[in-house]
Short mmCIF file of C-alpha atoms (C1' of nucleotides) in Angstrom, two decimals:
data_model
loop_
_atom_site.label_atom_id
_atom_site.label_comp_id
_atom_site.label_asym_id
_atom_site.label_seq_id
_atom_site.Cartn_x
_atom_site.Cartn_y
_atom_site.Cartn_z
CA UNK A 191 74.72 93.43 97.24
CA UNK A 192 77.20 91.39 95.06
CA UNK A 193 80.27 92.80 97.14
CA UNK A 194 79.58 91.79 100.76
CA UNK A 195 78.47 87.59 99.45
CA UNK A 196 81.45 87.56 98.16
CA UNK A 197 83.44 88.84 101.21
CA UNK A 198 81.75 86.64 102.98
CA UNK A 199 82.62 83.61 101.11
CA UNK A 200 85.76 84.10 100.50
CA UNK A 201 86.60 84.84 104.33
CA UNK A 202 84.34 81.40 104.95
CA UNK A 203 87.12 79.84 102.41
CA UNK A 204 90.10 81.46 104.24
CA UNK A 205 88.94 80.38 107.87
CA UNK A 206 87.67 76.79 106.78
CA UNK A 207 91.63 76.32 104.93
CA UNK A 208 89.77 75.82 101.63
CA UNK A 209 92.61 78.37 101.00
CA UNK A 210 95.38 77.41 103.06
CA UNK A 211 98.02 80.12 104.81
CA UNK A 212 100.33 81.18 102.34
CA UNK A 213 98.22 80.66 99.30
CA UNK A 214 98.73 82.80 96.26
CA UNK A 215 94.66 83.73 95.00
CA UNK A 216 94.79 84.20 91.24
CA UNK A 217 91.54 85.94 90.33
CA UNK A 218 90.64 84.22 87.71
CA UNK A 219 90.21 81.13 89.30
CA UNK A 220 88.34 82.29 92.01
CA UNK A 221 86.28 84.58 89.80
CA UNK A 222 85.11 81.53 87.85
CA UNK A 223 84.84 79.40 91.01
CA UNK A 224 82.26 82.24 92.33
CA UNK A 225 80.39 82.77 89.24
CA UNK A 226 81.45 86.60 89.64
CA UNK A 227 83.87 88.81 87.42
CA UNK A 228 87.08 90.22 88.76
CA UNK A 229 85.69 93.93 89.54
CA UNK A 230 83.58 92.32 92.99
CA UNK A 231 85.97 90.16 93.78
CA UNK A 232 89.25 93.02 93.96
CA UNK A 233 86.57 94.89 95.61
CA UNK A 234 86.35 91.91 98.20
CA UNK A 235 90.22 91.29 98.66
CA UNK A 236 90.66 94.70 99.36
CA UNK A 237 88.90 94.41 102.40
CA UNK A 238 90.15 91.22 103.00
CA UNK A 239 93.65 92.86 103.22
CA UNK A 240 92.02 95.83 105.31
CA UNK A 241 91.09 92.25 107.81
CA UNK A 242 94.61 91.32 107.60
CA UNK A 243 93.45 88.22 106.29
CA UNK A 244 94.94 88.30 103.03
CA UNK A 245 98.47 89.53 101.65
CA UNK A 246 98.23 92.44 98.63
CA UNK A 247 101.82 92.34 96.68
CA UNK A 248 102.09 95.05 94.00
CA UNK A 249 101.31 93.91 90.91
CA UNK A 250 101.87 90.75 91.97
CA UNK A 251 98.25 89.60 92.88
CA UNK A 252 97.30 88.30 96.73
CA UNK A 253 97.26 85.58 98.72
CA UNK A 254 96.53 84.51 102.00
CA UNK A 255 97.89 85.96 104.84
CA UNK A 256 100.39 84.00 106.94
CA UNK A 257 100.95 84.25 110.40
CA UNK A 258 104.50 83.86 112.08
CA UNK A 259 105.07 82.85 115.81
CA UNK A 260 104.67 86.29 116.66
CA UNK A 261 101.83 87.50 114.20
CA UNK A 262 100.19 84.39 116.57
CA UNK A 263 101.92 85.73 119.84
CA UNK A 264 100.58 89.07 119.02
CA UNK A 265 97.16 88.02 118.16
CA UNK A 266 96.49 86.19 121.74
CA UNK A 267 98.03 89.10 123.81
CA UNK A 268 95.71 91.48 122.05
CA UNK A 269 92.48 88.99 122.36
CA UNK A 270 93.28 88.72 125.82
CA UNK A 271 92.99 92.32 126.13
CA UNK A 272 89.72 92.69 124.67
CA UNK A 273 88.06 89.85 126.15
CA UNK A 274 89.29 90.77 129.32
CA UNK A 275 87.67 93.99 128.58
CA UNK A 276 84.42 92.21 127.73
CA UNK A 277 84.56 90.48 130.73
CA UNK A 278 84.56 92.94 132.81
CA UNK A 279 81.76 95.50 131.09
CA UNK A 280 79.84 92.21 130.98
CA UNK A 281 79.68 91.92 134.29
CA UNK A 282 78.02 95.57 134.40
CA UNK A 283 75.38 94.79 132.03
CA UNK A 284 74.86 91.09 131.43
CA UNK A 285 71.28 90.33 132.23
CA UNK A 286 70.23 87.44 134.13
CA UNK A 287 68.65 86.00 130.72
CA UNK A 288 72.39 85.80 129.07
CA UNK A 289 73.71 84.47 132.28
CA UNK A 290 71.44 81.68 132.51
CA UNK A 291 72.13 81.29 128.59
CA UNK A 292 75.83 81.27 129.63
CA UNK A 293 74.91 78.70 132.03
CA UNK A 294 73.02 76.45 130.00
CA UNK A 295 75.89 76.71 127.13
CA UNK A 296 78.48 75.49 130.00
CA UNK A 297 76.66 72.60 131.17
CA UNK A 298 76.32 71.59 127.31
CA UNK A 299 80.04 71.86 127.55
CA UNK A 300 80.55 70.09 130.68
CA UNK A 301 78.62 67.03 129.15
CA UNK A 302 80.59 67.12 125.73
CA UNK A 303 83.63 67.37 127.92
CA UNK A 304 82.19 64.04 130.30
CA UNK A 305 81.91 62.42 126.16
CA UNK A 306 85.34 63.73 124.69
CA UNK A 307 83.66 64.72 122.04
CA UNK A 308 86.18 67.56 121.15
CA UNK A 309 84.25 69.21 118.59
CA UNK A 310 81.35 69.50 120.22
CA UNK A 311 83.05 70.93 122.76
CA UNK A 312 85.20 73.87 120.70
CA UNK A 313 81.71 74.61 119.82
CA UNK A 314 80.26 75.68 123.01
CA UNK A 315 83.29 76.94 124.35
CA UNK A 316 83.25 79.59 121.30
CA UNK A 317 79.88 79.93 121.66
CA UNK A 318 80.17 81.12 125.57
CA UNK A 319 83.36 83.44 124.80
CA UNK A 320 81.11 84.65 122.20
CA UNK A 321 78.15 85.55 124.48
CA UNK A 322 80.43 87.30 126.76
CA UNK A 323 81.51 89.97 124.19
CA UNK A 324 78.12 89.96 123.19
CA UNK A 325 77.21 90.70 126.64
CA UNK A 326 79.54 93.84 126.79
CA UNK A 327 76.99 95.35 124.57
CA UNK A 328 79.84 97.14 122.51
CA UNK A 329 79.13 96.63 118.70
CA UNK A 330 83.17 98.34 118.06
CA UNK A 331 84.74 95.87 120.83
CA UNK A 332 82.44 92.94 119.16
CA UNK A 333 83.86 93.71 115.84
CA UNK A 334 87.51 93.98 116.48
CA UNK A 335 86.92 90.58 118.88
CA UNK A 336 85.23 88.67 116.12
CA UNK A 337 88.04 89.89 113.41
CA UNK A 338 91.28 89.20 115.97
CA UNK A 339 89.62 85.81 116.89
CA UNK A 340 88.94 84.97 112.93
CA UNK A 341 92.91 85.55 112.14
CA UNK A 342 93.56 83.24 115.11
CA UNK A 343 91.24 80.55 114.14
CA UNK A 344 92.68 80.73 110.62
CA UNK A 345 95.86 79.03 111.82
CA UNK A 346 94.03 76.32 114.01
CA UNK A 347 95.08 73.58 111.58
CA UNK A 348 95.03 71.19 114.72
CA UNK A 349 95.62 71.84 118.29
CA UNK A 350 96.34 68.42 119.96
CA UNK A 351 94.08 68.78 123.37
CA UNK A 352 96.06 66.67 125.86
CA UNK A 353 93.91 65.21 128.73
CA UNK A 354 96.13 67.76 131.62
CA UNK A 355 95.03 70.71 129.30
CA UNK A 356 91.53 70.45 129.08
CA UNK A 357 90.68 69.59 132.25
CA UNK A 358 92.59 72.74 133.26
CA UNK A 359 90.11 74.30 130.40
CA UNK A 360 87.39 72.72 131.77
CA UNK A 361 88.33 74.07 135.12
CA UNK A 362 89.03 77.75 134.42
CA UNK A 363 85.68 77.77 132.55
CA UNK A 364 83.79 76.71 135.85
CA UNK A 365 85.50 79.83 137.57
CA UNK A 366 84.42 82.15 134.41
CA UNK A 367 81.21 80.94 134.85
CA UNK A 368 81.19 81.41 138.76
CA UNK A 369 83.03 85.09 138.12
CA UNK A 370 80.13 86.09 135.60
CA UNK A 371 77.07 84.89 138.01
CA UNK A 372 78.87 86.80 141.11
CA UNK A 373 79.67 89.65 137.98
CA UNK A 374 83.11 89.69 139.67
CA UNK A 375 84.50 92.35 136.85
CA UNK A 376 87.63 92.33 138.18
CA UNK A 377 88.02 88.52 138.66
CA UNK A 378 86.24 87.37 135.47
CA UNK A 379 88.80 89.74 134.02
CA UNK A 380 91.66 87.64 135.05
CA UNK A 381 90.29 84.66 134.40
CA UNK A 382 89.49 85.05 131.00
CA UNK A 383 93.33 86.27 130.82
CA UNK A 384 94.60 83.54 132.39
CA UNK A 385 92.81 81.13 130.03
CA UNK A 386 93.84 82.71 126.54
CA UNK A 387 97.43 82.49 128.18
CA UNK A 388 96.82 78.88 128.34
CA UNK A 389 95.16 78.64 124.90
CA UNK A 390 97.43 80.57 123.41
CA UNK A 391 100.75 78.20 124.75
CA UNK A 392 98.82 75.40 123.74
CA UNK A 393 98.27 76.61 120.39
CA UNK A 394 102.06 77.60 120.18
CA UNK A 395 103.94 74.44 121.75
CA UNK A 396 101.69 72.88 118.82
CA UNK A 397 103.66 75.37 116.53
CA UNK A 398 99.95 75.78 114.30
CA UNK A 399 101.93 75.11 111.40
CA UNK A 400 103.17 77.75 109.19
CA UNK A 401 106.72 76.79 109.82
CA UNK A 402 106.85 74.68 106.86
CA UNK A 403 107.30 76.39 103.54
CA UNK A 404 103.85 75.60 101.69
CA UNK A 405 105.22 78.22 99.57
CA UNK A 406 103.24 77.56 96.12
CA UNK A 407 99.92 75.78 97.89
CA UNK A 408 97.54 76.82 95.36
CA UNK A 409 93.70 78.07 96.27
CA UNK A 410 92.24 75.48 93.88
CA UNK B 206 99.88 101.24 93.81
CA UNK B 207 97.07 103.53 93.12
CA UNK B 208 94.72 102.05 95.55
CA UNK B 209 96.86 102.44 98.50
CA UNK B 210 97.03 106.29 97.96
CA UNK B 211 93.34 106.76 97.64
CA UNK B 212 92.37 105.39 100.59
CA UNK B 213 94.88 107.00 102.40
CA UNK B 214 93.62 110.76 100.56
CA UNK B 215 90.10 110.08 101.32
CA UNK B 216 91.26 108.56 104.96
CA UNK B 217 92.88 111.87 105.42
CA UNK B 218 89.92 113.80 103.83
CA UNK B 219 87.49 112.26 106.43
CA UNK B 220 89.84 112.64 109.49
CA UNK B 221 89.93 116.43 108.75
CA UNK B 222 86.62 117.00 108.00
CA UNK B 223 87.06 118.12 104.51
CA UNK B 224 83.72 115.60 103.85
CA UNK B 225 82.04 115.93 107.38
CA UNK B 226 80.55 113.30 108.95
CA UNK B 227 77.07 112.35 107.29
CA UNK B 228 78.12 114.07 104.10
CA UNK B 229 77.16 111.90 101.28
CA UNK B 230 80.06 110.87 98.84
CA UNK B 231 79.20 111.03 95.07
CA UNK B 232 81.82 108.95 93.54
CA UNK B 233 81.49 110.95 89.80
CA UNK B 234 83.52 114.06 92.22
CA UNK B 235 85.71 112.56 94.38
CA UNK B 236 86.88 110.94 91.15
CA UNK B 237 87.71 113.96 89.46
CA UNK B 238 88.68 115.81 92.41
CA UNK B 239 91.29 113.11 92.71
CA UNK B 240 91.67 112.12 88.86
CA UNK B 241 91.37 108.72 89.04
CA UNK B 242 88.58 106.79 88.01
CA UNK B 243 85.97 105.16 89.54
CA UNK B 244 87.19 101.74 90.12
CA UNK B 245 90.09 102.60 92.74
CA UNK B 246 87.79 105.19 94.38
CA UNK B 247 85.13 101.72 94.78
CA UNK B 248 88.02 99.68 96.31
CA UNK B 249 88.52 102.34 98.40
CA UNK B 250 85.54 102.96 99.91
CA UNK B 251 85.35 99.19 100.63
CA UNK B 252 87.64 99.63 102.63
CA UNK B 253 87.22 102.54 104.58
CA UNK B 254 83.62 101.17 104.97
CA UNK B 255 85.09 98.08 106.64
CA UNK B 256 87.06 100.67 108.83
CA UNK B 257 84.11 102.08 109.83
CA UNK B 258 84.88 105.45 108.46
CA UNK B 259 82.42 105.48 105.95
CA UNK B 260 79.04 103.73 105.08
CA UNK B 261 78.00 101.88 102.56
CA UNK B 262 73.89 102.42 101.38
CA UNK B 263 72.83 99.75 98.65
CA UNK B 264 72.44 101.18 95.17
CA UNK B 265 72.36 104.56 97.34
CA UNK B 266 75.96 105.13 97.08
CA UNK B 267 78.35 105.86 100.36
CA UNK B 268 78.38 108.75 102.92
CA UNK B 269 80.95 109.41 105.58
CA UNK B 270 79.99 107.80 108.64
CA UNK B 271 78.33 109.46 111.66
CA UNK B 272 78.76 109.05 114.97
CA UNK B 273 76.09 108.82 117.33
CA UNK B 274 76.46 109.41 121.55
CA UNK B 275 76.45 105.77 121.88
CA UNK B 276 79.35 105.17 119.32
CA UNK B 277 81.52 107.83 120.65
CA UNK B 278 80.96 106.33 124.05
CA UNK B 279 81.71 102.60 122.87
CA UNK B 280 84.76 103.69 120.85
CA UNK B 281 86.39 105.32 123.74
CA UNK B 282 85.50 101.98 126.12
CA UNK B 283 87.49 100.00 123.83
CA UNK B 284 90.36 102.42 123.29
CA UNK B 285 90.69 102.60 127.60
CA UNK B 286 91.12 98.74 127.01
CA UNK B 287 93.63 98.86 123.74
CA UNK B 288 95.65 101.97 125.48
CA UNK B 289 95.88 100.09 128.74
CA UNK B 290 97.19 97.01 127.41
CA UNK B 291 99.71 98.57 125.72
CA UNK B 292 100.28 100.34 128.50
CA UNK B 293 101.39 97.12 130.63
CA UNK B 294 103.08 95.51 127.71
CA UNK B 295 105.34 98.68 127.16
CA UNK B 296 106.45 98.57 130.62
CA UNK B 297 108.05 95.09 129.89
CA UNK B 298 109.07 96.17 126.85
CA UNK B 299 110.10 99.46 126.36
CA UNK B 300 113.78 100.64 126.22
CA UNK B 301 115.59 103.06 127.76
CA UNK B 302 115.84 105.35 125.02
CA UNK B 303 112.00 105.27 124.20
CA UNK B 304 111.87 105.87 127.28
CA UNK B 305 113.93 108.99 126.72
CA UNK B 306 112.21 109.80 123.78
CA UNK B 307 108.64 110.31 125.76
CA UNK B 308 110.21 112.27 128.32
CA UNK B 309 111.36 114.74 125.67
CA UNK B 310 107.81 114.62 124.37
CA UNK B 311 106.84 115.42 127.93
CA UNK B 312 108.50 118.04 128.62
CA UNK B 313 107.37 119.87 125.00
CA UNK B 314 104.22 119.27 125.85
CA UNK B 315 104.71 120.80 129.27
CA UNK B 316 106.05 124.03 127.70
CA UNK B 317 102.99 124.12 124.85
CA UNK B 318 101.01 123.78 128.51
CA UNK B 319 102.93 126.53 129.62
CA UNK B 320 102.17 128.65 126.55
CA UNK B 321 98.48 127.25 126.58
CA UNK B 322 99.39 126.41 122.73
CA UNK B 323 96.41 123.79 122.14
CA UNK B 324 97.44 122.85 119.25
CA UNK B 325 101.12 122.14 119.90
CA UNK B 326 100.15 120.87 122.97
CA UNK B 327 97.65 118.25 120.91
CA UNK B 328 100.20 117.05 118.97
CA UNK B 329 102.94 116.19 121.47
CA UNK B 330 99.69 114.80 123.49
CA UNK B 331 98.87 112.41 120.38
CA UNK B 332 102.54 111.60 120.00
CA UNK B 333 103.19 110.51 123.46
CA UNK B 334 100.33 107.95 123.27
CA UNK B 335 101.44 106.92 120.49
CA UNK B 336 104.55 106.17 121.07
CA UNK B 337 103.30 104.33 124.18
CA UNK B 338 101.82 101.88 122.01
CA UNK B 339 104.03 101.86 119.56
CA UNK B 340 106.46 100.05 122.63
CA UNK B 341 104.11 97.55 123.22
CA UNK B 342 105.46 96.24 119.92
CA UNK B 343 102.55 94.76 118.82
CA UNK B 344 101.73 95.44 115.37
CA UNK B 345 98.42 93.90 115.69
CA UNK B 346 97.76 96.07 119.04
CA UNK B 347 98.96 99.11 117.00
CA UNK B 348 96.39 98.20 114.01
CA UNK B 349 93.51 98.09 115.98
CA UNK B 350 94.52 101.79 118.42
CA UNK B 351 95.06 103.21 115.12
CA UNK B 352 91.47 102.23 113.72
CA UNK B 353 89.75 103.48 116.94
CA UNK B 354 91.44 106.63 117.53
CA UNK B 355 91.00 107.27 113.62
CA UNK B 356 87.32 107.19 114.11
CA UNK B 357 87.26 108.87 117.62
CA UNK B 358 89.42 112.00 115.88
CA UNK B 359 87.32 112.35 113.52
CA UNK B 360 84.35 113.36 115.70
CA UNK B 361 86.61 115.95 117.56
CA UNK B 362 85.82 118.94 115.72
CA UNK B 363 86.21 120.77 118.73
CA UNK B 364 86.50 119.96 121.94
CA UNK B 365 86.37 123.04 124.44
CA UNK B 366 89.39 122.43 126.86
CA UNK B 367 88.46 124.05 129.59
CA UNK B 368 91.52 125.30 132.38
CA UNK B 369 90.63 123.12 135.02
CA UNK B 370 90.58 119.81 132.95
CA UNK B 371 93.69 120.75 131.05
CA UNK B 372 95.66 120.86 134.31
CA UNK B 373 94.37 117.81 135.13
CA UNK B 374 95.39 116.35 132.29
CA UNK B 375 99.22 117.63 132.14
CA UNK B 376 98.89 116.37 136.03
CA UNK B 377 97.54 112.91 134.60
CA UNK B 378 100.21 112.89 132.17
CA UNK B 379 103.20 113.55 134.49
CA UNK B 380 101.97 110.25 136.08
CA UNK B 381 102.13 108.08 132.67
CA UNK B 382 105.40 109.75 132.45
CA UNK B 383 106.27 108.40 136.22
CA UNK B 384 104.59 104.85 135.81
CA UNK B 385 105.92 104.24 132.62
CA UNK B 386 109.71 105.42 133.86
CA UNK B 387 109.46 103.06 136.78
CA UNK B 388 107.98 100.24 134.43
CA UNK B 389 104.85 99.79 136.65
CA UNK B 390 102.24 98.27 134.06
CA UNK B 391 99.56 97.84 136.96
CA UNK B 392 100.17 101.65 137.62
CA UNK B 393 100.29 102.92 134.15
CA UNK B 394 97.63 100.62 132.99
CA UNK B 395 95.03 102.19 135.76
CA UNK B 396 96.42 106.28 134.76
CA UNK B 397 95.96 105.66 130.99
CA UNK B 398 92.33 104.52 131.85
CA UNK B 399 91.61 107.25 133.94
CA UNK B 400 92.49 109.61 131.95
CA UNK B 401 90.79 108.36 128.85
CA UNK B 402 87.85 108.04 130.99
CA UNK B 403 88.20 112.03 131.62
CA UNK B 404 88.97 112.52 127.97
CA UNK B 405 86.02 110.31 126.76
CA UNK B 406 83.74 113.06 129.60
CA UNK B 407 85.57 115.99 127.86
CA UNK B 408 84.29 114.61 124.36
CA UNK B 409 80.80 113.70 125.44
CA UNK B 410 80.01 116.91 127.80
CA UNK B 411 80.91 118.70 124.92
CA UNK B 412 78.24 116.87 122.04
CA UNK B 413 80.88 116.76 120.08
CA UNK B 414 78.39 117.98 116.98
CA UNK B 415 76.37 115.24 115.27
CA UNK B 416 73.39 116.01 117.03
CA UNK B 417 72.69 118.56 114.29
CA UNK B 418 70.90 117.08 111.34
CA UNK B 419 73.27 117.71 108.88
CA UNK B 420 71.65 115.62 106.71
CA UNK B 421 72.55 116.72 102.91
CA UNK B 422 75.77 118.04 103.48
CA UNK B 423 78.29 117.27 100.37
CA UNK B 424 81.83 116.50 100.25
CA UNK B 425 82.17 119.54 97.58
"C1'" DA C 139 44.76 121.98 94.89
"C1'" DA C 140 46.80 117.81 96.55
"C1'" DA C 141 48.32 113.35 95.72
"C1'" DA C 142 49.68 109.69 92.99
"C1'" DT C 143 51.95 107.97 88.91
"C1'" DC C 144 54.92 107.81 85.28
"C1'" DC C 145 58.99 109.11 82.71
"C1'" DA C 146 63.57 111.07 82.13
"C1'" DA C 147 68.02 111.79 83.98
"C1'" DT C 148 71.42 110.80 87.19
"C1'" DT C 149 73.95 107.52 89.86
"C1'" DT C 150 75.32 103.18 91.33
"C1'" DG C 151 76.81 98.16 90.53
"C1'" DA C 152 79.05 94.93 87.83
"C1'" DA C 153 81.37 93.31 83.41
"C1'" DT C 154 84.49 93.96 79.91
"C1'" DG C 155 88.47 95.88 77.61
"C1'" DC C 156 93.08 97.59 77.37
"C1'" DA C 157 97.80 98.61 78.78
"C1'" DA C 158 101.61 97.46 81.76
"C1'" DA C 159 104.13 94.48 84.70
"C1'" DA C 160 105.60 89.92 85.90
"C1'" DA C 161 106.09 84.95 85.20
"C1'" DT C 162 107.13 81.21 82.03
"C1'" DG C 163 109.40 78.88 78.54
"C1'" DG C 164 112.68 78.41 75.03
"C1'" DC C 165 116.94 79.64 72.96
"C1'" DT C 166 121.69 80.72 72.67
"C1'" DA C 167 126.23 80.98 74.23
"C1'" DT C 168 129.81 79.50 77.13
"C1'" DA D 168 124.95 70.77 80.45
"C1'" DT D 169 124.03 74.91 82.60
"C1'" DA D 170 123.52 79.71 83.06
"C1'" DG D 171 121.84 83.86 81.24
"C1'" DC D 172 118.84 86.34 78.13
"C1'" DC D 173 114.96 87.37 75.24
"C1'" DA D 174 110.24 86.57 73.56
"C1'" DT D 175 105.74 84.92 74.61
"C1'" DT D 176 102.10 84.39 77.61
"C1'" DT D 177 99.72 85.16 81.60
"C1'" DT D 178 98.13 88.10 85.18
"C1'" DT D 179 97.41 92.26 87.31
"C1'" DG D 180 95.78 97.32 87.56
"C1'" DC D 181 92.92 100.69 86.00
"C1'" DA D 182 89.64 102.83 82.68
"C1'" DT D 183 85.62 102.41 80.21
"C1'" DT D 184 81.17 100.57 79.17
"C1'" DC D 185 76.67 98.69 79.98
"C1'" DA D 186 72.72 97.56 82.73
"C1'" DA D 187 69.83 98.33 86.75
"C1'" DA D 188 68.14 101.02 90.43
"C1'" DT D 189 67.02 105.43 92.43
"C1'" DT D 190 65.80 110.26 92.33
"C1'" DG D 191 63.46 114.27 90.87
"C1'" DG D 192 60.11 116.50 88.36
"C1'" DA D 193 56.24 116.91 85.37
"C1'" DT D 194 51.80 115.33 84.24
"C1'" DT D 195 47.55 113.50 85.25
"C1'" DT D 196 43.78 112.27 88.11
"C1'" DT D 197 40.71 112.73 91.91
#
DNA sequence: AAAATCCAATTTGAATGCAAAAATGGCTAT
DNA sequence: ATAGCCATTTTTGCATTCAAATTGGATTTT
């Protein structure tokens, strides 16, 4: 099916900043871009905007959404609540396959941590937030996780990592760890909320950009 | 913008069961039943698809989603996690007169108790926890309760409310009322779960239909 | 008689066309 | 020279059209 490809790339264009915050998205260029006429892609932005990833103005076209300081503020407090959530239903059901999976993913990110290799190391850490949801075996909590978590890495531009921070990181994810292998709901549940409150001041003492007015970027 | 108000109709014609859950959706009548043609009614179901109100079969056309035991039960997991987070961030956040404003909602509802009115008493129920979230002030939070409780209503066609659990909820309710008056999130946060957790038994106990094989019903 | 196959008719998916609204550029007047 | 206004052009929104896939039934074959 034509319609969800091209959902799917576009989103993969919003999230990468191949179409930056604040974009306006003529169709026509995209259309020819894609190979696709207009009818799949409106069909695509629509949902898009369902997302909250992009901005429909009446007969004005679309563009990408924006997020404000408190769009962002919002975001976290929300993501906190549902992977708290996860945390603590994972700790119910996670089997001792996804904890050692967990496990193994952590140790990756222990070592990437040991090379500063940042990357590397945004890679696991996704990847065992990630399992944990995926370990609450809720398909509806999975879903609203992965599409609150997509509008928050939109506006990752760059989130300068000092040294104090990640080791604190670093540190809270050896207690998640230790919560999820004792399946300490309750515990795991704070942890995981303490850590987004972290992540989240990090991301906003950083200010993520948005403040300045790209106001006529164009999705070229 | 003609869009807008057709997903909102067929939104509205899902959430009352006008086209029952499993019905199939032939666009050709829902277009003239609307009078639009069948480009809006596409977008549309896009995006109630990505709501998770309808589903989408390839080259099959669409059919109003069902339900199963296991999606009932996830739906309501995550709306004990949305409903107590806003629970805790209304207690920061909430002003007096909101504050007021529930009471009053309260105390109709207590009467509509009074006058075992289920209906009335349904409304001012729906309205109270709405406006509960609505003080979170969280748009994003709001976005999210709105999509789950959407889908979770529209299973509801009825629910047997039987004496006993009715006065436990009006006794459940007079302690959101309590928590949320002396702005204890902890407290509130733990009654709003419990008392989904009763509501999600209430739903489930009951079957809530679906079980049925209405397979070929229409959305005539 | 039952099953498989093929063909017509309906329905979906995508492209194109057309009308309306907005943006752009140029022109005039002050 | 600049501000305001009008015409042109572009872009959006929706309807229509065309092609492809599915469905149902009739025919044929075993």
């Amino acid at each position: 099916m034509l319609h969800e490809e091209v959902v799917g790339r576009v989103r993969a264009m919003l999230l990468d900043g191949e179409i930056p915050p604040g974009a306006r998205i003529p169709e026509r260029d995209l259309c020819e871009k894609l190979q696709i006429s207009r009818t799949p892609l409106r069909e695509a932005l629509k949902v898009l905007a369902a997302e909250g990833l992009v901005q429909l103005l009446p007969n004005r076209g679309s563009r990408a959404a924006r997020l404000t300081d408190k769009d962002m503020r919002d975001l976290f407090e929300v993501c906190q609540g549902l992977e708290a959530l996860a945390g603590e239903l994972a700790c119910e059901r996670i089997t001792d396959a996804e904890i050692a999976d967990v496990a193994a993913a952590h140790a990756e990110m222990a070592r990437h941590y040991g090379d500063r290799d940042l990357l590397q190391y945004y890679r696991c850490n996704r990847y065992i937030h990630e399992a944990i949801v995926a370990a609450a075996g809720n398909p509806v909590l999975s879903g609203l996780y992965d599409s609150v978590t997509a509008r928050i890495r939109r506006a990752r531009y760059v989130t300068p990592m000092t040294p104090r921070r990640w080791a604190l990181a670093v540190q809270e994810h050896e207690a998640i760890l230790n919560a999820l292998q004792r399946r300490d709901s309750v515990g795991l549940s704070h942890i995981l909320r303490a850590h987004l409150r972290h992540k989240r001041d990090e991301v906003l003492q950083a200010g993520f950009a948005e403040t300045e007015p790209q106001d006529e970027a164009r999705a070229s």
